[in-house]
Amino acid sequence: MPNVVILGSTGSIGTQTLDVIRTLPDIKVLALAAGTNHKLLREQMAEFRPEMASILVPEQAEALASEFSVPVYSDPRALEDMVTDPRCDLVVVAVVGAAGLKPTLAALKAGKRVALANKETLVVGGHLVMQYREQIVPIDSEHSALWQLFLGRPREDVSEIILTASGGPFRTYQGDLATVTVEQALAHPRWNMGGKISIDSATLMNKGFEVIEAHWLFGLPFESIKVVVHPESIVHSLIRLQDGALLAHLGTTDMRLPIQYALTYPRVQPSPVEPLDLAAVGSLSFAEVDHGRFPSLGLAYAAGQAGGAKPVALNAANEEAVRAFLAGEIRFTQIAETVHAVVEEFPGQSFLTLEEILAVDAEARERARAFMGQRG
């Protein structure tokens, strides 16, 4: 029975991971880590009875520890202890943002298998993480699809990766994007996701992160990684072979499928998710990305190609700008403006150590806040 540690258990991916585990009795939940949602964490602990947990609110950690008679930590550094516990077999990294990097590296260095839903970890530290590529299985639907398309296939047989994007809530929007509301930006047409990733999907920064993630996971240069708009979100990714043929992965729009694949890899087990009915789908459509309307995707391509501090600054500035937009402090279009301004201030090319990544991350956040403050 594999023992699983779930980082970000109260978020969108975390709760869906637990939904999947309910159908997989062979999996034991060893530990749960949450941010501040103590009510949901309490419900999860009552149902799954983990042997340890974590929440960032000290008084809630004390209360949960007393109620369940297990260690409950409030120090973020405790995540690294949880993922390196000798009893742990698999770590699901479902936390949002660059906060996932340190516990992911700790788990990998300890020899744990990692089911990775946190794309920012590869954006800011892909060169560090991919030293342990044999231990990683991606959870993102696009990269899970690519993972399955690449199985047993030499990399040199593939000339191109194609990631699909729904286009987000503003794909056909004719109004001024500078005036859209938070509620409009959160209304993703296809996927049920958390707030931060929903905004990233609306700006297409999420797809930009996925381009960088695909570069690290599959080893193709950025010019061989394409993005097309696919509103139905049925085709999750494609690969183009050297002879020009395309192979596609199709599936229901339900994150429980890639989550289960990562949990049971290399096996594929029956899923409670309703299988895709092609006749019911009827038709599929594809279109080019409007880069002028959605500049964040181009910013991500440029930062990924430049390397060095730029991807770190890209992610840090984006996190700060999205936080500010969700708080009503800036306009939707100022997210990309902030990211562009901050990334321009950092160098590219050289690989960074973990300590340098953390320093750039902190500096980029400070510069992003200063930039937004000047325009507030």
Coordinates of C-alpha atoms in Angstrom, one line a residue:
M1 CA 0.0 0.0 0.0
P2 CA 1.7 3.2 -1.1
N3 CA 1.8 6.1 1.4
V4 CA 1.0 9.5 -0.2
V5 CA 1.8 13.0 1.0
I6 CA -0.4 15.7 -0.5
L7 CA 0.8 19.3 -0.5
G8 CA -2.0 21.6 -1.1
S9 CA -4.8 19.2 -0.1
T10 CA -7.5 21.9 0.3
G11 CA -7.0 23.4 -3.2
S12 CA -8.6 22.4 -6.4
I13 CA -6.0 19.7 -7.4
G14 CA -5.7 18.5 -3.8
T15 CA -9.4 18.0 -3.3
Q16 CA -9.7 16.2 -6.6
T17 CA -6.7 14.0 -5.7
L18 CA -8.6 12.9 -2.6
D19 CA -11.7 12.3 -4.7
V20 CA -9.5 9.8 -6.8
I21 CA -8.0 8.2 -3.7
R22 CA -11.5 7.4 -2.4
T23 CA -11.8 5.0 -5.4
L24 CA -8.3 3.6 -4.9
P25 CA -8.3 1.7 -1.6
D26 CA -4.7 0.6 -1.9
I27 CA -3.5 4.1 -1.3
K28 CA -2.9 5.4 2.2
V29 CA -2.9 9.1 2.9
L30 CA 0.2 9.6 5.1
A31 CA 0.1 13.5 5.3
L32 CA -2.0 16.5 4.3
A33 CA -0.7 20.0 4.0
A34 CA -3.0 23.0 3.6
G35 CA -2.6 26.8 3.5
T36 CA -5.2 28.4 5.7
N37 CA -8.4 26.5 5.1
H38 CA -8.6 24.8 8.5
K39 CA -12.3 23.8 8.2
L40 CA -11.7 21.7 5.1
L41 CA -8.4 20.3 6.4
R42 CA -10.3 19.2 9.5
E43 CA -12.9 17.4 7.4
Q44 CA -10.1 15.7 5.4
M45 CA -8.2 14.6 8.5
A46 CA -11.4 13.2 9.9
E47 CA -12.0 11.1 6.8
F48 CA -8.5 10.1 5.8
R49 CA -6.8 10.0 9.2
P50 CA -3.3 11.1 8.1
E51 CA -0.4 10.5 10.5
M52 CA 0.7 14.2 10.2
A53 CA -0.6 17.4 8.7
S54 CA 0.4 21.0 8.2
I55 CA -1.5 24.4 8.1
L56 CA 0.0 27.9 8.1
V57 CA -2.1 29.2 11.0
P58 CA -0.4 28.2 14.3
E59 CA -3.5 28.3 16.5
Q60 CA -5.3 26.1 14.1
A61 CA -2.4 23.7 13.9
E62 CA -2.5 23.4 17.7
A63 CA -6.3 22.7 17.7
L64 CA -6.1 20.1 15.0
A65 CA -3.1 18.4 16.7
S66 CA -5.1 18.2 19.9
E67 CA -8.2 16.9 18.2
F68 CA -6.6 14.2 16.1
S69 CA -3.6 13.3 18.3
V70 CA -1.1 13.6 15.4
P71 CA 1.6 16.2 14.7
V72 CA 0.3 19.2 12.9
Y73 CA 2.9 21.8 11.8
S74 CA 2.6 25.5 11.0
D75 CA 6.1 26.2 9.9
P76 CA 6.3 26.1 6.0
R77 CA 9.7 24.4 6.4
A78 CA 7.9 21.4 7.8
L79 CA 6.8 20.5 4.3
E80 CA 10.3 19.3 3.6
D81 CA 10.3 17.0 6.6
M82 CA 6.9 15.6 5.6
V83 CA 8.0 14.8 2.0
T84 CA 11.2 13.1 3.2
D85 CA 9.6 11.0 5.9
P86 CA 10.8 7.4 5.4
R87 CA 7.2 6.1 5.3
C88 CA 6.4 8.3 2.2
D89 CA 6.3 6.7 -1.2
L90 CA 4.7 9.4 -3.3
V91 CA 4.3 13.1 -3.0
V92 CA 1.6 15.0 -4.8
V93 CA 2.7 18.6 -5.2
A94 CA -0.5 20.7 -5.6
V95 CA 0.5 23.9 -3.9
V96 CA 0.4 27.1 -6.0
G97 CA 3.4 29.1 -7.1
A98 CA 7.1 29.1 -6.5
A99 CA 6.4 27.8 -2.9
G100 CA 6.4 24.3 -4.4
L101 CA 10.1 24.3 -5.5
K102 CA 11.8 23.6 -2.1
P103 CA 9.6 20.7 -1.0
T104 CA 9.7 19.2 -4.5
L105 CA 13.5 19.2 -4.6
A106 CA 13.6 17.8 -1.0
A107 CA 11.3 15.0 -2.0
L108 CA 13.3 14.2 -5.2
K109 CA 16.6 14.3 -3.4
A110 CA 15.1 11.8 -0.9
G111 CA 14.3 9.4 -3.7
K112 CA 10.5 9.9 -3.6
R113 CA 8.3 9.7 -6.6
V114 CA 6.6 13.1 -7.3
A115 CA 3.3 13.7 -9.0
L116 CA 3.8 17.3 -10.0
A117 CA 0.9 19.6 -10.5
N118 CA 2.9 22.7 -9.6
K119 CA 4.1 24.0 -13.0
E120 CA 5.9 27.0 -11.4
T121 CA 8.4 24.6 -9.9
L122 CA 9.7 23.8 -13.4
V123 CA 9.4 27.4 -14.6
V124 CA 11.8 28.7 -12.0
G125 CA 13.9 25.6 -11.3
G126 CA 13.6 23.2 -14.2
H127 CA 17.3 22.6 -14.5
L128 CA 17.4 21.6 -10.8
V129 CA 14.3 19.4 -10.8
M130 CA 15.0 17.5 -14.0
Q131 CA 18.2 16.0 -12.6
Y132 CA 15.6 13.6 -11.1
R133 CA 13.5 13.2 -14.2
E134 CA 13.0 9.4 -13.6
Q135 CA 11.1 10.2 -10.4
I136 CA 8.6 12.7 -11.9
V137 CA 5.1 12.2 -13.3
P138 CA 3.2 15.3 -14.4
I139 CA -0.4 16.0 -13.4
D140 CA -1.2 18.9 -15.7
S141 CA -3.6 17.5 -18.3
E142 CA -1.5 18.7 -21.3
H143 CA 1.7 17.2 -19.9
S144 CA 0.1 14.0 -18.8
A145 CA -1.2 13.6 -22.3
L146 CA 2.2 14.3 -23.8
W147 CA 3.8 11.8 -21.3
Q148 CA 1.4 9.1 -22.6
L149 CA 2.1 10.0 -26.2
F150 CA 5.8 9.8 -25.7
L151 CA 5.7 6.4 -23.9
G152 CA 8.1 4.0 -25.7
R153 CA 8.9 6.5 -28.4
P154 CA 12.4 7.9 -29.0
R155 CA 12.6 11.7 -28.6
E156 CA 14.2 12.0 -32.0
D157 CA 11.1 10.7 -33.6
V158 CA 9.2 13.8 -32.5
S159 CA 9.6 17.1 -34.3
E160 CA 7.1 19.2 -32.5
I161 CA 4.8 19.4 -29.4
I162 CA 1.5 21.1 -29.7
L163 CA -0.3 22.3 -26.5
T164 CA -3.9 23.2 -26.7
A165 CA -5.5 26.1 -25.0
S166 CA -9.2 26.7 -24.4
G167 CA -8.7 30.4 -25.0
G168 CA -10.1 31.2 -21.5
P169 CA -13.1 33.4 -20.7
F170 CA -12.0 36.2 -23.1
R171 CA -11.4 34.2 -26.3
T172 CA -14.3 35.8 -28.1
Y173 CA -14.7 38.9 -25.8
Q174 CA -15.1 42.0 -27.9
G175 CA -14.9 44.6 -25.1
D176 CA -11.9 46.4 -23.5
L177 CA -9.9 43.9 -21.5
A178 CA -8.8 46.8 -19.3
T179 CA -12.3 47.0 -17.8
V180 CA -13.1 43.3 -17.2
T181 CA -13.9 42.3 -13.6
V182 CA -12.4 39.7 -11.4
E183 CA -15.6 37.7 -11.6
Q184 CA -15.4 37.7 -15.4
A185 CA -11.8 36.6 -15.4
L186 CA -12.5 33.7 -13.0
A187 CA -15.2 32.3 -15.1
H188 CA -13.2 29.7 -17.0
P189 CA -15.4 28.0 -19.7
R190 CA -14.1 24.5 -19.3
W191 CA -12.1 23.7 -16.2
N192 CA -12.9 24.0 -12.5
M193 CA -9.7 25.5 -11.0
G194 CA -8.5 27.7 -8.2
G195 CA -8.4 31.5 -8.4
K196 CA -4.7 32.0 -9.3
I197 CA -4.6 29.5 -12.1
S198 CA -8.0 30.7 -13.4
I199 CA -6.5 34.2 -13.9
D200 CA -3.4 32.7 -15.4
S201 CA -5.6 30.9 -17.9
A202 CA -7.5 34.1 -18.7
T203 CA -4.2 35.9 -19.5
L204 CA -2.7 32.8 -21.2
M205 CA 0.2 33.0 -18.8
N206 CA -0.8 29.5 -17.6
K207 CA -0.2 28.3 -21.2
G208 CA 3.1 30.1 -21.2
F209 CA 4.2 28.3 -18.0
E210 CA 3.1 25.0 -19.7
V211 CA 5.4 25.8 -22.6
I212 CA 8.3 26.1 -20.3
E213 CA 7.2 23.0 -18.4
A214 CA 7.1 21.0 -21.6
H215 CA 10.5 22.2 -22.6
W216 CA 12.0 20.8 -19.4
L217 CA 9.9 17.6 -19.3
F218 CA 10.4 16.5 -22.9
G219 CA 13.6 18.2 -23.9
L220 CA 12.4 20.0 -27.0
P221 CA 13.6 23.5 -27.9
F222 CA 11.1 26.3 -27.5
E223 CA 10.7 26.7 -31.3
S224 CA 9.4 23.2 -31.4
I225 CA 6.7 23.8 -28.8
K226 CA 3.5 25.3 -30.3
V227 CA 0.2 26.5 -28.8
V228 CA -3.2 26.4 -30.6
V229 CA -6.6 27.5 -29.3
H230 CA -9.0 24.5 -29.0
P231 CA -12.2 25.8 -27.3
E232 CA -13.7 22.3 -26.7
S233 CA -10.7 21.2 -24.5
I234 CA -11.1 17.6 -25.7
V235 CA -7.7 17.3 -27.4
H236 CA -5.2 17.8 -24.5
S237 CA -2.0 17.7 -26.5
L238 CA -0.5 16.5 -29.7
I239 CA 2.9 15.4 -31.0
R240 CA 4.1 15.8 -34.6
L241 CA 6.4 13.0 -35.8
Q242 CA 9.3 13.6 -38.2
D243 CA 7.2 12.4 -41.2
G244 CA 4.6 15.1 -40.4
A245 CA 1.9 12.8 -38.9
L246 CA 0.1 14.0 -35.8
L247 CA -0.7 11.9 -32.7
A248 CA -3.3 13.3 -30.3
H249 CA -4.5 12.6 -26.8
L250 CA -8.3 13.0 -26.4
G251 CA -10.2 12.8 -23.1
T252 CA -13.0 14.1 -21.0
T253 CA -12.4 17.5 -19.4
D254 CA -11.8 16.2 -15.9
M255 CA -8.6 16.6 -13.9
R256 CA -9.3 13.3 -12.1
L257 CA -8.0 11.4 -15.1
P258 CA -4.5 12.8 -15.2
I259 CA -4.4 12.8 -11.4
Q260 CA -5.3 9.1 -11.3
Y261 CA -2.7 8.3 -14.0
A262 CA 0.0 10.0 -11.9
L263 CA -1.1 8.1 -8.8
T264 CA -1.2 4.7 -10.4
Y265 CA 1.7 5.1 -12.9
P266 CA 2.9 3.0 -14.7
R267 CA -0.4 1.2 -14.5
V268 CA -3.7 2.4 -16.0
Q269 CA -6.7 1.5 -13.9
P270 CA -10.5 1.9 -14.5
S271 CA -11.8 5.4 -13.6
P272 CA -15.2 6.6 -12.4
V273 CA -14.9 9.5 -14.8
E274 CA -17.5 9.2 -17.7
P275 CA -15.5 8.2 -20.8
L276 CA -15.4 10.5 -23.8
D277 CA -18.3 10.1 -26.3
L278 CA -17.0 11.3 -29.7
A279 CA -20.4 11.2 -31.3
A280 CA -21.7 13.5 -28.6
V281 CA -18.8 15.9 -29.0
G282 CA -19.6 16.1 -32.7
S283 CA -16.8 18.4 -33.9
L284 CA -13.6 19.9 -32.8
S285 CA -12.2 23.3 -33.7
F286 CA -8.7 24.9 -33.6
A287 CA -7.4 28.5 -34.1
E288 CA -4.3 30.5 -33.8
V289 CA -3.5 32.4 -30.6
D290 CA -4.1 36.2 -30.7
H291 CA -0.7 37.2 -29.3
G292 CA -1.5 40.9 -29.5
R293 CA -4.6 40.5 -27.3
F294 CA -2.8 38.0 -24.9
P295 CA 0.8 39.2 -24.6
S296 CA 1.6 37.0 -21.5
L297 CA 2.1 33.9 -23.7
G298 CA 4.8 35.7 -25.7
L299 CA 6.4 37.0 -22.4
A300 CA 6.7 33.4 -21.2
Y301 CA 8.3 32.2 -24.5
A302 CA 10.8 35.0 -24.4
A303 CA 11.7 34.4 -20.7
G304 CA 12.0 30.6 -21.2
Q305 CA 14.3 31.0 -24.2
A306 CA 16.5 33.6 -22.4
G307 CA 16.7 31.5 -19.2
G308 CA 18.7 32.6 -16.2
A309 CA 16.9 34.9 -13.9
K310 CA 14.1 35.8 -16.4
P311 CA 11.8 32.8 -15.8
V312 CA 12.1 33.3 -12.1
A313 CA 11.2 37.0 -12.4
L314 CA 8.4 36.1 -14.8
N315 CA 6.8 33.8 -12.3
A316 CA 7.4 36.1 -9.3
A317 CA 6.0 39.2 -11.0
N318 CA 3.0 37.3 -12.3
E319 CA 2.2 36.0 -8.8
E320 CA 2.3 39.5 -7.4
A321 CA 0.3 41.0 -10.2
V322 CA -2.4 38.3 -10.1
R323 CA -2.7 38.8 -6.3
A324 CA -3.1 42.5 -6.9
F325 CA -5.7 42.0 -9.6
L326 CA -7.7 39.6 -7.4
A327 CA -7.6 42.2 -4.7
G328 CA -9.0 44.8 -7.0
E329 CA -5.7 46.9 -6.9
I330 CA -4.9 46.8 -10.7
R331 CA -6.7 46.3 -14.0
F332 CA -6.6 43.0 -15.9
T333 CA -4.3 44.4 -18.6
Q334 CA -1.8 45.6 -16.0
I335 CA -0.9 42.0 -15.1
A336 CA 1.1 41.6 -18.4
E337 CA 2.4 45.2 -18.1
T338 CA 3.8 44.5 -14.7
V339 CA 5.4 41.2 -15.7
H340 CA 7.0 42.7 -18.8
A341 CA 8.5 45.6 -16.9
V342 CA 9.9 43.4 -14.2
V343 CA 11.4 40.7 -16.4
E344 CA 13.2 43.3 -18.5
E345 CA 15.2 44.2 -15.4
F346 CA 16.8 40.7 -15.0
P347 CA 19.5 38.9 -16.9
G348 CA 19.1 35.7 -18.8
Q349 CA 21.4 32.8 -19.9
S350 CA 23.2 31.4 -16.9
F351 CA 21.6 28.7 -14.7
L352 CA 20.9 29.7 -11.1
T353 CA 21.5 27.8 -7.8
L354 CA 18.5 27.3 -5.5
E355 CA 19.7 30.2 -3.3
E356 CA 20.0 32.5 -6.3
I357 CA 16.5 31.5 -7.4
L358 CA 15.1 32.4 -4.0
A359 CA 17.0 35.8 -4.1
V360 CA 15.7 36.7 -7.6
D361 CA 12.2 35.6 -6.6
A362 CA 12.2 38.0 -3.6
E363 CA 13.7 40.9 -5.6
A364 CA 11.3 40.5 -8.5
R365 CA 8.3 40.5 -6.1
E366 CA 9.6 43.7 -4.6
R367 CA 10.0 45.3 -8.0
A368 CA 6.6 44.2 -9.1
R369 CA 5.0 45.7 -6.0
A370 CA 6.9 48.9 -6.6
F371 CA 5.9 49.1 -10.3
M372 CA 2.2 48.5 -9.5
G373 CA 2.4 51.1 -6.6
Q374 CA 3.6 53.7 -9.1
R375 CA 0.6 53.1 -11.3
G376 CA -2.0 52.5 -8.6

